[in-house]
Each structure stands twice: as structure tokens, then as C-alpha cells.
PDB file of C-alpha atoms in Angstrom:
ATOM      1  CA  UNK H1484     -16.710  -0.234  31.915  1.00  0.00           C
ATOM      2  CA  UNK H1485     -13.096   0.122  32.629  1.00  0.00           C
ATOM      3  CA  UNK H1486     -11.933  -3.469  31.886  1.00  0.00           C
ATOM      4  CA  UNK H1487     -14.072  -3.017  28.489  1.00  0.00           C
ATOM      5  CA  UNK H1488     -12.294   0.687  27.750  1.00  0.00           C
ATOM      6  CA  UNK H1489      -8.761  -0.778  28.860  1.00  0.00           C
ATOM      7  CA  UNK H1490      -9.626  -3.766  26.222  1.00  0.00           C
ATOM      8  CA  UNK H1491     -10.605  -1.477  23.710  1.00  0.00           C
ATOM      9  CA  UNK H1492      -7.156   0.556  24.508  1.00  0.00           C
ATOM     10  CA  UNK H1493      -5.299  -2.394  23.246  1.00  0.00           C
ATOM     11  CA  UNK H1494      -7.760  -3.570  20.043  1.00  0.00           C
ATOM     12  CA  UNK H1495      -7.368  -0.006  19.402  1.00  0.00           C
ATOM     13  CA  UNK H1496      -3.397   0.223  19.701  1.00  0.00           C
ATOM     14  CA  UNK H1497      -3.333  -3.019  18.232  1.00  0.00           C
ATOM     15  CA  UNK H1498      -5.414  -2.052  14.576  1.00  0.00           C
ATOM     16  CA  UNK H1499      -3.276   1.562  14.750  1.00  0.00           C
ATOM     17  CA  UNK H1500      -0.089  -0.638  14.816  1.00  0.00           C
ATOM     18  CA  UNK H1501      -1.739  -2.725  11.491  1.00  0.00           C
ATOM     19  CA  UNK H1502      -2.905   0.483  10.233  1.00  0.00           C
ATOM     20  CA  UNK H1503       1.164   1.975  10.112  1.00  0.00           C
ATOM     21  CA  UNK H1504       2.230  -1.508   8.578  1.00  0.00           C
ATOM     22  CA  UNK H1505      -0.525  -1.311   6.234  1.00  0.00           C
ATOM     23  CA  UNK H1506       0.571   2.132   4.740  1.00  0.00           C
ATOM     24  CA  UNK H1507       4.102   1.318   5.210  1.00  0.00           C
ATOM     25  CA  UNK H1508       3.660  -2.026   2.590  1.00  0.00           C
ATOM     26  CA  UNK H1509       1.521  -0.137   0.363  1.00  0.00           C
ATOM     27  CA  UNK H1510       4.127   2.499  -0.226  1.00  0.00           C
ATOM     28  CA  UNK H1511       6.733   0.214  -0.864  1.00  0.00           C
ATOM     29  CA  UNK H1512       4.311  -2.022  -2.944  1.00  0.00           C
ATOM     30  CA  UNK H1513       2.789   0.688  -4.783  1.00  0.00           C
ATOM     31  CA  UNK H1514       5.001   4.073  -4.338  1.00  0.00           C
ATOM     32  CA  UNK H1515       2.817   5.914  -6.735  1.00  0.00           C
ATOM     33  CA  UNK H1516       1.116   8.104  -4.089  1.00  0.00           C
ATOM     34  CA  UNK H1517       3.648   9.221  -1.314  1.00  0.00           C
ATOM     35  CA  UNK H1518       3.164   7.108   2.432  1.00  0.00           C
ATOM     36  CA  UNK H1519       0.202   8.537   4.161  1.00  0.00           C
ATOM     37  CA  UNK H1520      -0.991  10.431   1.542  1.00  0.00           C
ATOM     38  CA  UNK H1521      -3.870   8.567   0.225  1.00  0.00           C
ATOM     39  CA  UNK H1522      -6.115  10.054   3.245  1.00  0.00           C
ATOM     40  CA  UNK H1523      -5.318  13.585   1.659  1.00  0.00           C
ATOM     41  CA  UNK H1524      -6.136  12.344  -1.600  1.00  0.00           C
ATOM     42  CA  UNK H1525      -9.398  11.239  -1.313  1.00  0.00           C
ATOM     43  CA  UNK H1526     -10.634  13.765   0.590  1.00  0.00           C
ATOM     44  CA  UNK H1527      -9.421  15.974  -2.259  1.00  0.00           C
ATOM     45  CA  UNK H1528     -10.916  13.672  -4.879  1.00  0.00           C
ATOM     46  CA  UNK H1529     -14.205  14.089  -2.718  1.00  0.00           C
ATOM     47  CA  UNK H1530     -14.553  17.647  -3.820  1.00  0.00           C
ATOM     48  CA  UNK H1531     -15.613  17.152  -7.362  1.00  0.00           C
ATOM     49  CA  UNK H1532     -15.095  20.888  -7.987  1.00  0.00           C
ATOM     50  CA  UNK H1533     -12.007  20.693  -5.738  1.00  0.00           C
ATOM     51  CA  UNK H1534     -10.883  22.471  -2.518  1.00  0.00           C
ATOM     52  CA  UNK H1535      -9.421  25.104  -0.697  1.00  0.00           C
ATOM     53  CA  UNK H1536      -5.861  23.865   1.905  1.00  0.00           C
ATOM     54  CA  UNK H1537      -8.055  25.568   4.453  1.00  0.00           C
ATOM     55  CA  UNK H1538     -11.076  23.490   3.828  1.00  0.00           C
ATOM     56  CA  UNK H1539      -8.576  20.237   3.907  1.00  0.00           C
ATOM     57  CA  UNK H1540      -7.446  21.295   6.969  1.00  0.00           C
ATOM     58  CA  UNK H1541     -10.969  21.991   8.460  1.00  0.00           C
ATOM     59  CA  UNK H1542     -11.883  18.311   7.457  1.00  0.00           C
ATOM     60  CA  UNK H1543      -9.173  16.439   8.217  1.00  0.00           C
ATOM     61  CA  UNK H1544      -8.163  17.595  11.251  1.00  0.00           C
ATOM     62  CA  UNK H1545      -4.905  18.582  10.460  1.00  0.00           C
ATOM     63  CA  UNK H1546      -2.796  21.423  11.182  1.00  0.00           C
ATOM     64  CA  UNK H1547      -2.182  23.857   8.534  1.00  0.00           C
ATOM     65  CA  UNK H1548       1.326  23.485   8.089  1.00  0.00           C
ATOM     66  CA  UNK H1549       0.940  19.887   7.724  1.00  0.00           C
ATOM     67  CA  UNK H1550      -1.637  19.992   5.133  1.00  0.00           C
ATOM     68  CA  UNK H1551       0.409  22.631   3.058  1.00  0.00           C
ATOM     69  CA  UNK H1552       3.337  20.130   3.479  1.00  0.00           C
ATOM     70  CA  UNK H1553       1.002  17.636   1.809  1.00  0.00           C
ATOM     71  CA  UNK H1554      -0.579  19.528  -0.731  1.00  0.00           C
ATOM     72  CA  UNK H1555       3.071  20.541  -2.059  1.00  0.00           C
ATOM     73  CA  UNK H1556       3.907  16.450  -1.958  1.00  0.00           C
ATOM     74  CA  UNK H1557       1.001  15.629  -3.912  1.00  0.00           C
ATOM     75  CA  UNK H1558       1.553  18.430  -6.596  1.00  0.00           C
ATOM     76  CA  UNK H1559       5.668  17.505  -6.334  1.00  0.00           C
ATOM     77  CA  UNK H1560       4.266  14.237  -7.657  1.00  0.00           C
ATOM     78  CA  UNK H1561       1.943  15.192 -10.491  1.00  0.00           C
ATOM     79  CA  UNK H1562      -1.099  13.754  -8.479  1.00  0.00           C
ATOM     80  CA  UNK H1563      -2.930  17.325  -7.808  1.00  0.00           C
ATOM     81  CA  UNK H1564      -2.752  20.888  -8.941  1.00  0.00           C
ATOM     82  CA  UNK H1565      -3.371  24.289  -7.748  1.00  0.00           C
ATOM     83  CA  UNK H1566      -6.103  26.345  -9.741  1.00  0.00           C
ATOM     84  CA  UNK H1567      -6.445  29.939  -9.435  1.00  0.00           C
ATOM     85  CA  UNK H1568      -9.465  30.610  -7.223  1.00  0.00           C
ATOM     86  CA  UNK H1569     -11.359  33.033  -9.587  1.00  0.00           C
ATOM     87  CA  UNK H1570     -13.334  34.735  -6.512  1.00  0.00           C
ATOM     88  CA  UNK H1571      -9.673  35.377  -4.149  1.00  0.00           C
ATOM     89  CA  UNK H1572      -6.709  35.538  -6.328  1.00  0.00           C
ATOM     90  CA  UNK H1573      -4.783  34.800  -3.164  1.00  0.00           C
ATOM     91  CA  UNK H1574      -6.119  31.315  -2.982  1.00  0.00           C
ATOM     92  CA  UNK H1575      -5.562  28.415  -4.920  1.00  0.00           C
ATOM     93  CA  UNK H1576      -7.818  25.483  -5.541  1.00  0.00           C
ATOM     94  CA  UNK H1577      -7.026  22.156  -5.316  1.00  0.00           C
ATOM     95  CA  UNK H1578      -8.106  19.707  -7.831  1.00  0.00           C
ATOM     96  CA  UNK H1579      -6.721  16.183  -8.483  1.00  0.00           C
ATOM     97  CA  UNK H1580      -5.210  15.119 -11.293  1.00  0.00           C
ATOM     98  CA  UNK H1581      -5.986  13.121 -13.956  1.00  0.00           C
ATOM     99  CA  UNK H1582      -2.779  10.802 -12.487  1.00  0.00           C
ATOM    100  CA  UNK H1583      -4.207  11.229  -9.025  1.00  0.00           C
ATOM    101  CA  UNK H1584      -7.401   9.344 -10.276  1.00  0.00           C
ATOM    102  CA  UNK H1585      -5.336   6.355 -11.392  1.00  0.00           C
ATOM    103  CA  UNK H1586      -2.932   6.297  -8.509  1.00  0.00           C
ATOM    104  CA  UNK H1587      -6.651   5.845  -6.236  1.00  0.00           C
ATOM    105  CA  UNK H1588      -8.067   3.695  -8.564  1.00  0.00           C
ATOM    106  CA  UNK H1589      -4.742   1.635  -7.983  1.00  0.00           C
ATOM    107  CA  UNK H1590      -4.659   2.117  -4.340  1.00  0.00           C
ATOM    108  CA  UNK H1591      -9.045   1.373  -4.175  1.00  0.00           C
ATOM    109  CA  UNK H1592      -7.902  -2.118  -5.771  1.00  0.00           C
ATOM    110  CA  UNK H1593      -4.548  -2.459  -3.564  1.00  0.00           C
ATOM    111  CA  UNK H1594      -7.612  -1.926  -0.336  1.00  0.00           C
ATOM    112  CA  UNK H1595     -10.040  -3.625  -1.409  1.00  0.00           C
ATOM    113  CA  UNK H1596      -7.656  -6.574  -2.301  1.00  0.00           C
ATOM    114  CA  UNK H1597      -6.170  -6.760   1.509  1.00  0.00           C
ATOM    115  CA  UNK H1598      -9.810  -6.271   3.204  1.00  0.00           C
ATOM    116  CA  UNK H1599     -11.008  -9.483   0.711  1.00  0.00           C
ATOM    117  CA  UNK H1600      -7.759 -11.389   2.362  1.00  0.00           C
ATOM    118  CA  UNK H1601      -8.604 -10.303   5.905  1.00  0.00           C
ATOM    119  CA  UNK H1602     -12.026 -10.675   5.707  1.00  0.00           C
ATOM    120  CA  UNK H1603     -12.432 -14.261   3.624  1.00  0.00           C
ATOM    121  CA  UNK H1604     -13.710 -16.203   6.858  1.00  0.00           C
ATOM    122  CA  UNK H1605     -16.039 -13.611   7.394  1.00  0.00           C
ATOM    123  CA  UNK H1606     -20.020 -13.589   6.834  1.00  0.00           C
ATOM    124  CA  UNK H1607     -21.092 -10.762   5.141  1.00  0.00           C
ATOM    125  CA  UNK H1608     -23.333 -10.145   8.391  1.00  0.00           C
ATOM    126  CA  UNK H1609     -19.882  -9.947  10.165  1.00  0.00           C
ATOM    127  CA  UNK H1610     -19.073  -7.350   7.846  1.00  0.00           C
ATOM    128  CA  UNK H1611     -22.056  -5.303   8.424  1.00  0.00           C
ATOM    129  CA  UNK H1612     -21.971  -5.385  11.375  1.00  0.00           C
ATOM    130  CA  UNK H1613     -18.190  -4.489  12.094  1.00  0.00           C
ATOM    131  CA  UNK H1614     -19.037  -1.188   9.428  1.00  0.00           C
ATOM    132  CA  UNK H1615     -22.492  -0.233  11.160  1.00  0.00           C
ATOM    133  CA  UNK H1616     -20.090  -0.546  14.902  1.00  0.00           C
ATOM    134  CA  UNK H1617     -16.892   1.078  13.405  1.00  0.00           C
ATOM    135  CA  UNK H1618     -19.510   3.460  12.114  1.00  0.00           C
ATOM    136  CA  UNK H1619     -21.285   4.581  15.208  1.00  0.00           C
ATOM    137  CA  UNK H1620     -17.751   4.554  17.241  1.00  0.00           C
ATOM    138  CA  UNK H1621     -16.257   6.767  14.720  1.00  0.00           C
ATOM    139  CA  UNK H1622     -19.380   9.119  15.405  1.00  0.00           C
ATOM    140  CA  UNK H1623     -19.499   8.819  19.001  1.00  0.00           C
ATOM    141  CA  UNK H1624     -15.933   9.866  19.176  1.00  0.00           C
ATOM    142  CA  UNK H1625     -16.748  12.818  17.070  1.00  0.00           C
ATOM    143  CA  UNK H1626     -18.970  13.361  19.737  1.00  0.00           C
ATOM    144  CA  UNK H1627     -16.668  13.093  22.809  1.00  0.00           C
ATOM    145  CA  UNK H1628     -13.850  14.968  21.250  1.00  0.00           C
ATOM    146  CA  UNK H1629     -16.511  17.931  19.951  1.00  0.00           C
ATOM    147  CA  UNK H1630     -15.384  17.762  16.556  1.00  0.00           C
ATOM    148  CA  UNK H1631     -18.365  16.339  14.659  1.00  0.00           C
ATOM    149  CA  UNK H1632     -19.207  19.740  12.710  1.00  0.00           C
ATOM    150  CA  UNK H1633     -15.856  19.809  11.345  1.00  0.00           C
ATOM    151  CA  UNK H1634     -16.130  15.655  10.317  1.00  0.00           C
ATOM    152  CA  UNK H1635     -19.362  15.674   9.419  1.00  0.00           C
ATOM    153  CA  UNK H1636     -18.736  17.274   6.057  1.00  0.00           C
ATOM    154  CA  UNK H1637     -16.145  14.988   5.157  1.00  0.00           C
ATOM    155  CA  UNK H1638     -18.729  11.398   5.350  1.00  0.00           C
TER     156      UNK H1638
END
């Protein structure tokens, strides 16, 4: 198992790498949505009624500074708002903005465009099967680091 973990160290490092360069040319591409923010924007967008920074924080992972940081980027920009939260007046909810839908719309095509380029030689088997793996590793993990309750909710 340890030459197969040290391998997957370096396919791992390796598609991290890819993933920076991927956000890094879709933000100059495409600077509608501010680098790294899409993440924060769909799992807004996921909450049809919206969300609380605490929830985002919860589900992503993320420490609350850093998604209050984001949350006042993504307002800055017009792509979400704050709503009064009509049960605690201290809260806010946050709800994505007619804007934010286009900018993911744009940045769902942008995707979907590169993953048609990368995966052309590809059967769709391959592709099933890489999801249904990437799947169950990203789950596993979950596992091993104990934070599946907090993930879970976020699928």
C-alpha cells in the first residue's frame, strides 16, 4: 500500500496543481465571479431559499473569517445579497443574485467546455467510472478525516 499511497500523493499534487491553473485561467478568461469563488457560489446557489455564513462555513469547511471575507466579495460584486433573517434580526441570509445565476451559468459552460477538451479520448465508461472512483474517494476521505456529517449536506 505505500508505493500505491506515495503514487496517489503525486496524482493528487499533480490534479491540485491543474486545479490552481484551472481557476487561475478562468478568472482571467472570465473575471465575472472573483478567483476561487465559484465553490462559494454554488454552494450558495444550492440553497434555493438561501443560507446562513454559518451554514457556509459548516459545509464548506471553511473558517469563519474566510467565509465572511467571501460573502462580502461576492456581494462587493453584485453576485449575492444579504436578506434580513425574519426569525434573528442579527442574521442575514444569503441569497444569490439574479447576476450570480448568469455568472454560473457562464462559468457551468466555461467547465463543462474544458472537461469536453480533457475528456474527448475518453469512453463514456471511462467517465463513469473516474466519477463513481472520485466519488467513493471523496467519501472515504470524509470518512478518514471525520467530517462526513458536516459534507454530507452539501452532495
Amino acid at each position: 500500500m505505500e508505493t500505491t499511497a506515495r503514487e496517489l500523493g503525486i496524482r493528487l499534487f499533480d490534479l491540485l496543481k491543474n486545479v490552481r491553473v484551472i481557476k487561475q485561467r478562468r478568472a482571467d478568461e472570465r473575471p465575472s465571479v472573483p478567483i476561487g469563488m465559484v465553490g462559494m457560489l454554488l454552494q450558495i446557489e444550492q440553497r434555493a431559499s438561501g443560507c446562513h455564513a454559518r451554514e457556509l462555513a459548516s459545509r464548506t469547511g471553511l473558517d469563519p473569517s474566510t467565509v465572511s471575507r467571501a460573502v462580502a466579495s461576492l456581494v462587493s460584486h453584485g453576485l449575492v445579497e444579504r436578506r434580513a433573517d425574519p426569525a434573528d434580526r442579527r442574521a442575514s441570509w444569503l441569497a444569490i443574485t439574479p447576476k450570480g445565476q448568469g455568472a454560473l451559468a457562464d462559468a457551468h459552460g466555461w467547465y463543462g467546455e474544458l472537461l469536453e477538451r480533457a475528456l474527448a479520448d475518453w469512453t463514456p465508461g471511462e467517465v463513469a467510472a473516474l466519477c463513481a472512483a472520485l466519488d467513493r474517494f471523496t467519501r472515504d476521505l470524509d470518512v478518514a478525516l471525520g467530517t462526513n456529517d458536516n459534507l454530507e449536506d452539501a452532495r
